[in-house]
XYZ file of C-alpha atoms in Angstrom:
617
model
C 0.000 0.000 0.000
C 1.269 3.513 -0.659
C 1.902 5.352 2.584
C 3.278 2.037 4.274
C 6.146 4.003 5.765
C 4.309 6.461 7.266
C 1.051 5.257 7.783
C 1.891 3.232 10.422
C 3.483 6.168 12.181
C 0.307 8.033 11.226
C -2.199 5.894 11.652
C -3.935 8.257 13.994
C -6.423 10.695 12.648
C -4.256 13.676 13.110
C -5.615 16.903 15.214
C -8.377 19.596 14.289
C -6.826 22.358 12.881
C -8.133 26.012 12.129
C -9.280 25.908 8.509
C -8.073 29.201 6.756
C -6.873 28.453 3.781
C -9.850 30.222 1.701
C -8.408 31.944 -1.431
C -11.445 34.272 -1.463
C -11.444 36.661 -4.574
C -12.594 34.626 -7.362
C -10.551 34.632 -10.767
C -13.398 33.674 -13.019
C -11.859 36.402 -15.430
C -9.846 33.588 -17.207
C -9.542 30.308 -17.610
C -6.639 27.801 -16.739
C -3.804 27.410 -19.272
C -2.021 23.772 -20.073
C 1.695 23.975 -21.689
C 2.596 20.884 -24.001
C 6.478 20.783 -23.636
C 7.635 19.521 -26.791
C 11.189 18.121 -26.681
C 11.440 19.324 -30.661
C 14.889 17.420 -31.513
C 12.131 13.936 -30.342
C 8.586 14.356 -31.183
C 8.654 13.793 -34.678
C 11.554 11.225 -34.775
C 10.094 7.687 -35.865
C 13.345 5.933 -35.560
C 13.739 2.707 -33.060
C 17.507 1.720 -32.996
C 17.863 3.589 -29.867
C 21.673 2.955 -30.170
C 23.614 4.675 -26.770
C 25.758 6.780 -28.613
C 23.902 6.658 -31.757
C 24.105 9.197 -34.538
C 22.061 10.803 -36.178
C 21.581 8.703 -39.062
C 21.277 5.919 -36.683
C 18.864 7.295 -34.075
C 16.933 9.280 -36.002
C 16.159 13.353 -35.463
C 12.524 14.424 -35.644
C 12.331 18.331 -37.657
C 9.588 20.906 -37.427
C 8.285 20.040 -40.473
C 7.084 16.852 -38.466
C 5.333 18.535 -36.010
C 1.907 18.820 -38.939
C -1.509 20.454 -38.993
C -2.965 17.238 -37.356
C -0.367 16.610 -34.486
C -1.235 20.499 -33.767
C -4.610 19.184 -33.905
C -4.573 16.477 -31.619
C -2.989 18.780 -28.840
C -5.616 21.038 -29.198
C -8.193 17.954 -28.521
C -6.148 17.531 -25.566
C -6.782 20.270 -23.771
C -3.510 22.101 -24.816
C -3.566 26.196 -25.045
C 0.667 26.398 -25.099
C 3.398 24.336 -26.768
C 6.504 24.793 -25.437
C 9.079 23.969 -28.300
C 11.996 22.801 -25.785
C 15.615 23.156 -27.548
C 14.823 25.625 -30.612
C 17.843 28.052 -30.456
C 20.825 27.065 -32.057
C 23.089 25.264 -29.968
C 26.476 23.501 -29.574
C 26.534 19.768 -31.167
C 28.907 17.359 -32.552
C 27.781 17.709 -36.335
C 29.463 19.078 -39.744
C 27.285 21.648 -40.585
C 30.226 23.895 -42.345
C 29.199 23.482 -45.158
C 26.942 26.355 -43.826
C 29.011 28.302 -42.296
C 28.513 26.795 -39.360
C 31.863 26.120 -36.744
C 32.322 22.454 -35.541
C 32.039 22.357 -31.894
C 34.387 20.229 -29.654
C 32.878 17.407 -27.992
C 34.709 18.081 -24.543
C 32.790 21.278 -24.184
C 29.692 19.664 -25.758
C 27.027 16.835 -23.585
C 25.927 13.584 -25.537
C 26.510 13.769 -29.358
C 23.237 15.822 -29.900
C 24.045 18.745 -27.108
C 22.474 20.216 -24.658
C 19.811 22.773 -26.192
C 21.254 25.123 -23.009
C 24.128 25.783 -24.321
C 23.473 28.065 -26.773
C 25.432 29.145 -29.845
C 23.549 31.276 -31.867
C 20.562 32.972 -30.388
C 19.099 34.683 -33.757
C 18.911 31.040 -35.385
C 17.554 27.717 -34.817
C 19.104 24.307 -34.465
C 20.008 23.258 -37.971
C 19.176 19.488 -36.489
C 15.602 20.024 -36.606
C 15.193 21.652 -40.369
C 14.765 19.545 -43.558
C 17.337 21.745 -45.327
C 19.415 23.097 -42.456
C 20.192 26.348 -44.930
C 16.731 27.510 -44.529
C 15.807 26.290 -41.165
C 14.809 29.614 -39.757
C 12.187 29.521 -42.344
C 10.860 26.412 -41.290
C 10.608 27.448 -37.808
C 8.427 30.820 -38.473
C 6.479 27.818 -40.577
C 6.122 25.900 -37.832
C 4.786 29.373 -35.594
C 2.504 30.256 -38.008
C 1.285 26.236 -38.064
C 1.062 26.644 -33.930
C -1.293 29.660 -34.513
C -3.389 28.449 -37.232
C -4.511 25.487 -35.158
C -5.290 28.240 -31.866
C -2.151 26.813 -30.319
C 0.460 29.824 -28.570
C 4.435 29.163 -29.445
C 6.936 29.657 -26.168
C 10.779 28.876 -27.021
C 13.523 29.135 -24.487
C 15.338 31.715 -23.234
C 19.148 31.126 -21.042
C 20.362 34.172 -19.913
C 22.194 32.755 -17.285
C 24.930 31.356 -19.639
C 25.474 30.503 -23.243
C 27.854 27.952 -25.093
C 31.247 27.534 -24.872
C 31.921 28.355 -28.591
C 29.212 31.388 -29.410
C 29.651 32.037 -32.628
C 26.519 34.992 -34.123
C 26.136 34.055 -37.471
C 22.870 35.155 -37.990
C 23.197 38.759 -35.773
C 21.108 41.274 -37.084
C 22.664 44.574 -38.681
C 24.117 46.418 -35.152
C 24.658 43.048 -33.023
C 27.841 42.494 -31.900
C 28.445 38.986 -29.988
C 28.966 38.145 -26.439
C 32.574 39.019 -25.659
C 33.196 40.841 -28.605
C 34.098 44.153 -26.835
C 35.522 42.522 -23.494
C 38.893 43.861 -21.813
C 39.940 40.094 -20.687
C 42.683 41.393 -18.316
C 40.522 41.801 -15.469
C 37.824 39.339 -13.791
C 35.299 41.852 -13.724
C 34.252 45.118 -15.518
C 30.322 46.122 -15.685
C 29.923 46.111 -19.334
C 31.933 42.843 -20.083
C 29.567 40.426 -20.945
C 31.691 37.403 -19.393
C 33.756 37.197 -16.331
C 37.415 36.044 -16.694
C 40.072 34.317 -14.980
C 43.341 36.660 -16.565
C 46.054 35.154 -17.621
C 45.239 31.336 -17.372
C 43.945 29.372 -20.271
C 41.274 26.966 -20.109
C 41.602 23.815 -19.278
C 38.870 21.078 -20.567
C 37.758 18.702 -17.393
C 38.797 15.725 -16.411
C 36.680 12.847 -15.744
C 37.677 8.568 -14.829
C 34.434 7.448 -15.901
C 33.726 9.511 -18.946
C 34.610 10.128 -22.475
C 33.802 12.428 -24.987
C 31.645 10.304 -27.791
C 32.168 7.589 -25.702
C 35.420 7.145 -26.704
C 34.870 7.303 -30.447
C 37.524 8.890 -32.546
C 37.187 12.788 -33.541
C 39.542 15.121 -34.497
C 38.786 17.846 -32.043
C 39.088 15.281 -29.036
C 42.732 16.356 -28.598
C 42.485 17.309 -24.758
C 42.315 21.043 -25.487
C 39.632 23.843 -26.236
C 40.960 27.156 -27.186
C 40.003 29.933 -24.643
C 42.163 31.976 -23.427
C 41.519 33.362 -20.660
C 39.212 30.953 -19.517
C 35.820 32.373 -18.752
C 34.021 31.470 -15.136
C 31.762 28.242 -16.036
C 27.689 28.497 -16.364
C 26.693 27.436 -12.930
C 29.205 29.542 -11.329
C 32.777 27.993 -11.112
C 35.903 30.070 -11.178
C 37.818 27.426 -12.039
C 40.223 27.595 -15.292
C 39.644 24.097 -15.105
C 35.700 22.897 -14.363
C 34.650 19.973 -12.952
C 33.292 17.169 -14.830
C 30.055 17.732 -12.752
C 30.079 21.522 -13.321
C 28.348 23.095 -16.468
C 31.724 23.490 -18.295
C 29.845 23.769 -22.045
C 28.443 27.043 -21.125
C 30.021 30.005 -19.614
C 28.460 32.513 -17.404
C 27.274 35.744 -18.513
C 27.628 39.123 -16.575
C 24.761 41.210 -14.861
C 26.664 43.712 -13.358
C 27.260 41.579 -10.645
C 30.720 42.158 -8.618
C 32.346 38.916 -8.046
C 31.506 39.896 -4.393
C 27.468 39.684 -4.897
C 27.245 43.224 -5.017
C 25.077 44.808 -7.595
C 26.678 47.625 -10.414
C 23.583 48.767 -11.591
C 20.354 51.142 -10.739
C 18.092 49.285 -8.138
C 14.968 49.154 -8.341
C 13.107 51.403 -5.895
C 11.125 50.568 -2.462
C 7.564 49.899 -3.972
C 8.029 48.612 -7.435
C 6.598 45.164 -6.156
C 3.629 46.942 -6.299
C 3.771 48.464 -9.786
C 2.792 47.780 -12.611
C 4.230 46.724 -16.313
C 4.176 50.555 -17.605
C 5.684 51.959 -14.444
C 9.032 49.051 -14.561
C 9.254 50.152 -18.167
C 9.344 53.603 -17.747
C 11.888 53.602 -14.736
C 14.529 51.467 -17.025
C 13.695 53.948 -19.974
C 17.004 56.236 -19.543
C 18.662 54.321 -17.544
C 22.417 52.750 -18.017
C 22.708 49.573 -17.815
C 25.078 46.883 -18.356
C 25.734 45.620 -22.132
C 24.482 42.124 -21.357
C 21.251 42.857 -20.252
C 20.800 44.995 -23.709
C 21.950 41.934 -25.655
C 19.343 39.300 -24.264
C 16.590 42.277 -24.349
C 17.047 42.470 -27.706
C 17.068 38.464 -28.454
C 13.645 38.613 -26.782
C 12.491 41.102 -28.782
C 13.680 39.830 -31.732
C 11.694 36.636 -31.401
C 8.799 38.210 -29.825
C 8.683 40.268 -33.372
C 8.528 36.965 -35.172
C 5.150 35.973 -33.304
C 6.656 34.180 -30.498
C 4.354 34.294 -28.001
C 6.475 33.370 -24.508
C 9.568 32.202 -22.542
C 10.446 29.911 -20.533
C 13.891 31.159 -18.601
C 16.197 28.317 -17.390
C 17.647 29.438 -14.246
C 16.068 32.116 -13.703
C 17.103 32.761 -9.934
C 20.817 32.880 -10.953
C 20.675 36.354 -12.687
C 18.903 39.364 -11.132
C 15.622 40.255 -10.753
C 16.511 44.094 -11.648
C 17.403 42.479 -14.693
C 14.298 40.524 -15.385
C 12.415 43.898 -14.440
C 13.858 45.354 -17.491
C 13.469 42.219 -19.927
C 10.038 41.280 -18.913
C 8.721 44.967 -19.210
C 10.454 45.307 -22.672
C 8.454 42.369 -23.593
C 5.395 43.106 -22.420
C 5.496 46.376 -23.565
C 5.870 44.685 -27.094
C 2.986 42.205 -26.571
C 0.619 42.479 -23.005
C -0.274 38.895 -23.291
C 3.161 37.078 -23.363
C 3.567 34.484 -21.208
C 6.795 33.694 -19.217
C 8.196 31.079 -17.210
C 10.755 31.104 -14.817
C 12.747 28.340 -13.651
C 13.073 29.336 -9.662
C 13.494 26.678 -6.631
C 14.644 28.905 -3.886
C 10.792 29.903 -2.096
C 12.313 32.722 -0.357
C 13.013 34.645 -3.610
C 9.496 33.975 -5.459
C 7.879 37.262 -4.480
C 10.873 38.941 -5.866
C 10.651 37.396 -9.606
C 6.811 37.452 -9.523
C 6.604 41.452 -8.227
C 10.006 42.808 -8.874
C 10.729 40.419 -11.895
C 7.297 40.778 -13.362
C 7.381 36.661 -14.480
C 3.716 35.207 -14.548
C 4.639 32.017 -13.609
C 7.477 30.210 -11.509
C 7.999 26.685 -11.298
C 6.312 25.142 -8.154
C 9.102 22.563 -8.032
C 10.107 22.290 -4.296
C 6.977 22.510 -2.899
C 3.991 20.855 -4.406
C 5.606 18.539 -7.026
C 8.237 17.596 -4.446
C 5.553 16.410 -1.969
C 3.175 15.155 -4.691
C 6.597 12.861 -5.152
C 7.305 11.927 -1.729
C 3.558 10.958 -1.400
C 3.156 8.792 -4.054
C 6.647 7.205 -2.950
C 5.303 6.547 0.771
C 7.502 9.088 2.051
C 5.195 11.390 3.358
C 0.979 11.603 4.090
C -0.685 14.248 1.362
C -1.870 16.687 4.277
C 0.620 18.906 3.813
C -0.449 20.204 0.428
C -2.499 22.482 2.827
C 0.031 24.225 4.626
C 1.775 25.086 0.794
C -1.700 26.129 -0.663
C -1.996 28.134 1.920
C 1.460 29.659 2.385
C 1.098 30.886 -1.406
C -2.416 31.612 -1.639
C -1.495 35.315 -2.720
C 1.116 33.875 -5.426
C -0.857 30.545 -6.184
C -1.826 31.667 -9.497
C 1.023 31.867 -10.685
C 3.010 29.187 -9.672
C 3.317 26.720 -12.554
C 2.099 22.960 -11.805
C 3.589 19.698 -13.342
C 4.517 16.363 -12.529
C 6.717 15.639 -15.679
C 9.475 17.958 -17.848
C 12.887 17.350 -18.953
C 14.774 18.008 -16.107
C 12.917 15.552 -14.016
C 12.481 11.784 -13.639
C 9.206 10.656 -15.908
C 6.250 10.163 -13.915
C 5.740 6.644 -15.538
C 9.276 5.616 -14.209
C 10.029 3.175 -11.531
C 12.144 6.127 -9.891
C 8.998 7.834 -9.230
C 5.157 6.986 -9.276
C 5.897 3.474 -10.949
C 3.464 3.019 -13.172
C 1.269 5.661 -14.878
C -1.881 4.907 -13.610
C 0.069 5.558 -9.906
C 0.158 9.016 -11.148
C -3.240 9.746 -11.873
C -4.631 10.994 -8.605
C -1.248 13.447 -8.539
C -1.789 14.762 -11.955
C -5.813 15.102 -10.736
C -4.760 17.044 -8.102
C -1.653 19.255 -9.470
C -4.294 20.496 -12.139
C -6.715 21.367 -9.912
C -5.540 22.434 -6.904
C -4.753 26.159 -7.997
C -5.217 28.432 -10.412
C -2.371 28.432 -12.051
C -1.151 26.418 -15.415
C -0.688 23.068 -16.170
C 2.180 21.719 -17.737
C 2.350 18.505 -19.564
C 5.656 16.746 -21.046
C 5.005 15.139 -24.133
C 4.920 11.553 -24.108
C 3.548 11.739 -20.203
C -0.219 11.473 -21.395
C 0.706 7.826 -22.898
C 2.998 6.681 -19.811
C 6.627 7.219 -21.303
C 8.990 5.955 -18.828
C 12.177 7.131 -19.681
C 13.988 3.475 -19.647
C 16.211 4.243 -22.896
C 20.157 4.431 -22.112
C 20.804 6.898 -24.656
C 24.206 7.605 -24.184
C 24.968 10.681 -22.009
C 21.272 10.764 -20.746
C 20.255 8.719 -18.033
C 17.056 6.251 -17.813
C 13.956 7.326 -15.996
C 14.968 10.865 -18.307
C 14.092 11.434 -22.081
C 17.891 12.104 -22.551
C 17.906 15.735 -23.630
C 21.368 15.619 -24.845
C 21.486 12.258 -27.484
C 19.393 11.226 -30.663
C 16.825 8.830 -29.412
C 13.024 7.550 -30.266
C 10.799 7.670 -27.215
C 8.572 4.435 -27.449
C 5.475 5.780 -25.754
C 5.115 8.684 -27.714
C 5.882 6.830 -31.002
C 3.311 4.415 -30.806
C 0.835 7.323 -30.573
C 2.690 9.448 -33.526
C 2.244 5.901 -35.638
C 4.854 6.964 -38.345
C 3.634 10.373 -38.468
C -0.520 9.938 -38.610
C -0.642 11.064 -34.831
C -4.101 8.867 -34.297
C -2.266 6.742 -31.346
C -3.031 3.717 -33.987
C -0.070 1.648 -32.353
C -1.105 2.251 -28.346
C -2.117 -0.428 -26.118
C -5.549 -0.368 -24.814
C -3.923 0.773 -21.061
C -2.147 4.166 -23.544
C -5.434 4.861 -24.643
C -6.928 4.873 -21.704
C -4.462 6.733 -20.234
C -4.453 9.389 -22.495
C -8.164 9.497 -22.234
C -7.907 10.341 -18.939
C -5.673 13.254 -19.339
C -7.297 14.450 -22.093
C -10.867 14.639 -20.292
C -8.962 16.120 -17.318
C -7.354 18.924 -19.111
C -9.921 19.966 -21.149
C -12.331 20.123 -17.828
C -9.253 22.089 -16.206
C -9.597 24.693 -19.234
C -13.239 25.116 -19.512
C -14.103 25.361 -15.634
C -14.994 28.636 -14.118
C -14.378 27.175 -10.295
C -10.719 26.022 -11.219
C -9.683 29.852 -11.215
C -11.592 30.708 -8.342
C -11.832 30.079 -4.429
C -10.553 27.273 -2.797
C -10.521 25.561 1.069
C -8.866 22.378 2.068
C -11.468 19.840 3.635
C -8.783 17.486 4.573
C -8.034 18.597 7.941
C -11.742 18.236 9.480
C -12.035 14.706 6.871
C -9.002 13.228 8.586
C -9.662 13.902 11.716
C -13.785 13.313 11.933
C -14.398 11.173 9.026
C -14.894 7.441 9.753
C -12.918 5.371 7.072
C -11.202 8.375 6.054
C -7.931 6.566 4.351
C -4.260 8.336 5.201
C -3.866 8.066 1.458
C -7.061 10.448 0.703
C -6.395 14.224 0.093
C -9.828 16.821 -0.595
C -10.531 20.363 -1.098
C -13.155 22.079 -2.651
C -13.036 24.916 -5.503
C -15.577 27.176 -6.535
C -17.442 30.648 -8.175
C -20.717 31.729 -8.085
C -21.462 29.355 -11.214
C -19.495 26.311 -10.611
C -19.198 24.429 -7.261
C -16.480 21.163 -7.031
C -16.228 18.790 -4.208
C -12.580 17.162 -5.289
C -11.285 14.179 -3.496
C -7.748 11.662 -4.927
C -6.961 8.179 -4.000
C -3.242 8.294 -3.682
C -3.573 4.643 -2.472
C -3.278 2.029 -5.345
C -4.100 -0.475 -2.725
C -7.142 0.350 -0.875
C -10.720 1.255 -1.767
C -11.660 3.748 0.903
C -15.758 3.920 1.813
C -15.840 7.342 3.754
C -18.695 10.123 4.697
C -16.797 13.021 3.897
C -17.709 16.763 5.707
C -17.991 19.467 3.544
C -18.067 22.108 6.769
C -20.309 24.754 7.983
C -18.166 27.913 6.551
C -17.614 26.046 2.820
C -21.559 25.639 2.891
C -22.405 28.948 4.298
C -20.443 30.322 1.604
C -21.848 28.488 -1.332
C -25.028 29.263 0.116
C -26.764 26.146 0.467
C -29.387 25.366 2.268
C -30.456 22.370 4.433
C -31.600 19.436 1.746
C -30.186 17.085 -0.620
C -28.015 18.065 -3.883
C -26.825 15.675 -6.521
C -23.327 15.839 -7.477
C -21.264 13.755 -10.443
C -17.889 12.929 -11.286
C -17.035 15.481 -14.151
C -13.806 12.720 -15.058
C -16.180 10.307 -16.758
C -20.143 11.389 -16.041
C -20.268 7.992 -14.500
C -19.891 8.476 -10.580
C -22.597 9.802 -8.710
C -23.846 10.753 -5.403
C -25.703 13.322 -2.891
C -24.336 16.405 -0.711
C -26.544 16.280 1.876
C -26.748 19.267 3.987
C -28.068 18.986 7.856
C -28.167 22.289 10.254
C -25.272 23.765 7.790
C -23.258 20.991 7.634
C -22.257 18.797 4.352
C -21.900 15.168 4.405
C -20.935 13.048 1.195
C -20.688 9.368 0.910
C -17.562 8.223 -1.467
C -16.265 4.798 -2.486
C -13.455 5.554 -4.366
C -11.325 2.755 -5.820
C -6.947 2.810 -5.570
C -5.869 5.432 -7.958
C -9.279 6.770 -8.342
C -10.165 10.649 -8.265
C -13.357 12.340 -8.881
C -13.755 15.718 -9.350
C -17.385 16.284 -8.469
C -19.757 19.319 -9.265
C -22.987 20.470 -7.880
């Protein structure tokens, strides 16, 4: 049984608690979003070798081109609003593409054979990987936006202004750009305007690793245990070391805020206040101001995409480079287009205020809080009750802290390193869509149960290796050779991605998903008879739309409970005493009664291992 290493600790209803956890203004002014993360080098690749190491020709490469008015189509009948094309830029690889100008990169500053789309090369171009003819790939790419937005789909690419590749090389800069570096004084570590910091003087050194070699081994020119840089440049993630370590992010380098290699900060701040202003205000403050080149240079790359109908960002790292900084970008952007919609990789909680009011970011990722516990719960590590105490903590930021139980970085839902099997992870995808306000993201492949179990080379199982050419089983057998009508799923796929499909498309089209919401699980597990450890409920509602939502995280045991909806939830949806019939809104199949007695709500459930129902008045 889930829970088997802490139920028996917690066994014991736990304690009333005070129930405050009532996000009271109602957002019924929008609708939920879901983002489809698209790992573009893999969705359209049909190729099954899955050779560790493999090339290209052997492992197959799936192009933009692939990605077709009905796979669009299908994501839309998913429940999809955003795609998230994951790796677009042009990064470093190991592939001869000089017969376009482009610059060989050396595999011991490059990850896998296919590189890691965060280490960037050339931000006003795409990854010539993914085009049909790599000369005219850009074109294919503002094909593939203007494909997005034909089917009512929005386009985000990413955006890494925390560090870029090794070996930049701006082929494609428009009339005016200079690249990164290209005006540095390298004889000092530090100077506001340099767009890199330096260590003077000492070459760079590539890193040394026991267990690892470049290509696994295989022969190539450039593997000569040298990279030309001199001086060597601080590494991505923050090492001053001429020579990284294997662990560290040596095929990137770290670009230059204005920060002093002290932590102090070489620029205008931001004044006492601006949390509380708005998009025009941040604009206008940064209008005249000076500011260091590098925060110029990635305005401009936003800009520059924004301009060709991107409509988003998703920032990797965000909480490495400054908010002041983000202040500037974001309000650029904005400015450009109101409605763009950025993500911000951020795990440190402390700091989320600051990117969401200072920042101006929509949404952060709620990583270390929710998905973390959603993890440890489904793992037996921990009881689902505290997903109260973090709803509640962020109830003035909930909206925009971004939900998912899947993405690149992370181990696969599916995967025996996390929930196991798929189905396991129903009742935590249930309740990470539904629990707040806030967007949904999706990894593609999760919807079928992709499990990550390839050894790809550089990648590791239980991840879609973001770094080698591979095929991704799950997802293939729903692509079926490009016809994207799941025609080779088993019945357990389709029924999987049934489920996710009726549960995001309910998530976008409810009015009570962006508006109030209580916990019920503190008065449930401590007064409800039969009330299973493994049970989590809340309720969400508006004025139109009332939901009673209750998750199995048990895959064991069928609980039989009466569950309390109490006095202030009831008083507020202004109910009187009397019976109300209430269904399942997952399948239209469950049914039952709210019964309310002297202001009090009382539901009978049965609800099967697994199971969740989201049920409506």
């Amino acid at each position: 049984m889930i829970l088997s290493s802490v139920v028996s600790i917690n066994a014991q209803k736990s304690k009333p608690m005070k129930i405050k956890n009532d996000i009271s203004k109602e957002q019924s002014n929008s609708k939920k979003a879901v983002v489809y993360q698209i790992f573009t080098r893999l969705f359209g690749n049909t190729k099954t070798l899955n050779k560790p190491w493999g090339t290209i020709e052997e492992n197959g490469v799936g192009k933009f081109n692939d990605i077709n008015d009905k796979a669009l189509q299908e994501l839309k009948k998913l429940g999809v609003t955003h795609v998230w094309y994951t790796g677009v830029p042009h990064h470093a690889l190991v592939r001869d593409y000089t017969s376009i100008g482009i610059s060989n990169d050396d595999p011991e500053v490059v990850k896998g054979r296919a590189g890691s789309p965060y280490a960037v090369k050339d931000y006003y171009n795409v990854n010539p990987d993914l085009a049909v003819d790599p000369k005219n790939r850009l074109q294919e790419f503002e094909n593939l936006i203007a494909r997005t937005h034909k089917n009512g789909l929005k386009v985000i690419i990413d955006i890494v202004p925390n560090h870029i590749a090794r070996k930049y090389e701006g082929k494609s800069n428009p009339k005016g750009v200079t690249d990164f570096g290209a005006n540095d004084d390298v004889s000092v570590e530090y100077k506001r305007n340099n767009n890199f910091y330096y260590i003077p003087n000492i070459p760079f050194q590539v890193p040394y690793s026991s267990d690892y070699k470049p290509l696994n081994g295989e022969k190539n020119s450039l593997i000569d245990g040298k990279f030309n840089e001199n001086p060597a440049k601080w590494t991505g993630n923050g090492s001053r070391k001429a020579q990284p370590d294997s662990n560290d992010w040596y095929e990137t380098v770290k670009i230059n805020y204005g920060i002093k290699p002290d932590g102090s900060k070489d620029f205008p701040e931001l004044p006492a206040g601006f949390d509380k202003k708005g998009i025009k205000e941040h604009y206008d403050f940064w209008k005249n101001k000076d500011v260091p080149d590098s925060w110029k240079k990635f305005r401009d790359i936003a800009l520059y995409w924004t301009a060709k109908g991107v409509d988003g960002f998703r920032y990797d790292m965000a909480e490495m480079v400054p908010y002041e900084f983000w202040s500037y970008m974001n309000s650029a952007i904005k400015t450009k287009n109101p409605n763009a919609f950025l993500i911000a990789e951020v795990y440190n909680p402390k700091e989320y205020r600051n990117y969401i009011h200072l920042g101006k970011m929509d949404y952060l990722y709620d990583k270390v809080e929710t998905y973390d516990l959603l993890k440890a719960v489904i793992q037996g590590k921990s009881l689902p009750d505290p997903l109260s105490d973090i709803q509640k903590n962020m109830q003035d930021i909930e909206h925009n802290m971004l939900h998912f139980l899947d993405n690149h970085d992370e181990q696969r839902l599916a995967s025996a390193a996390f929930a196991g099997t798929p189905e396991k992870g129903k009742p935590l995808m249930v309740v990470s869509t539904t629990l707040s306000s806030s967007p949904t993201m999706v990894y593609f492949g999760q919807e079928v149960g992709e499990a990550g179990l390839e050894d790809a080379g550089f990648g590791k199982s239980t991840r879609t290796s973001i770094f080698d050419y591979v095929g991704v089983p799950n997802h293939q057998r729903w692509m079926n050779n490009g016809k994207f009508d799941g025609g080779q799923l088993s019945d357990s796929e389709k029924k999987l991605r049934d489920f996710y499909k009726r549960l995001l498309n309910f998530s976008i089209k409810s009015d009570a998903l962006t508006g109030a919401f209580q916990e019920i699980q503190t008065i449930n597990r401590s007064q409800a008879t039969g009330y299973d450890p493994g049970l989590y409920s809340f309720v969400r509602w508006t004025k139109s739309e009332k939901l009673i939502i209750i998750a199995n995280f048990s895959w064991v045991t069928e609980s039989k409970t009466e569950i309390t909806v109490p006095a202030e939830v009831i008083s507020k949806w202004q109910l009187k005493d009397g019976e109300y019939s209430i269904s399942d809104q997952l399948y239209n199949e469950y049914k039952t009664k709210l019964i309310v007695k002297e202001g009090i709500g009382k539901v009978n459930i049965s609800i099967k291992p697994s199971e969740s129902f989201i049920l409506k008045l």
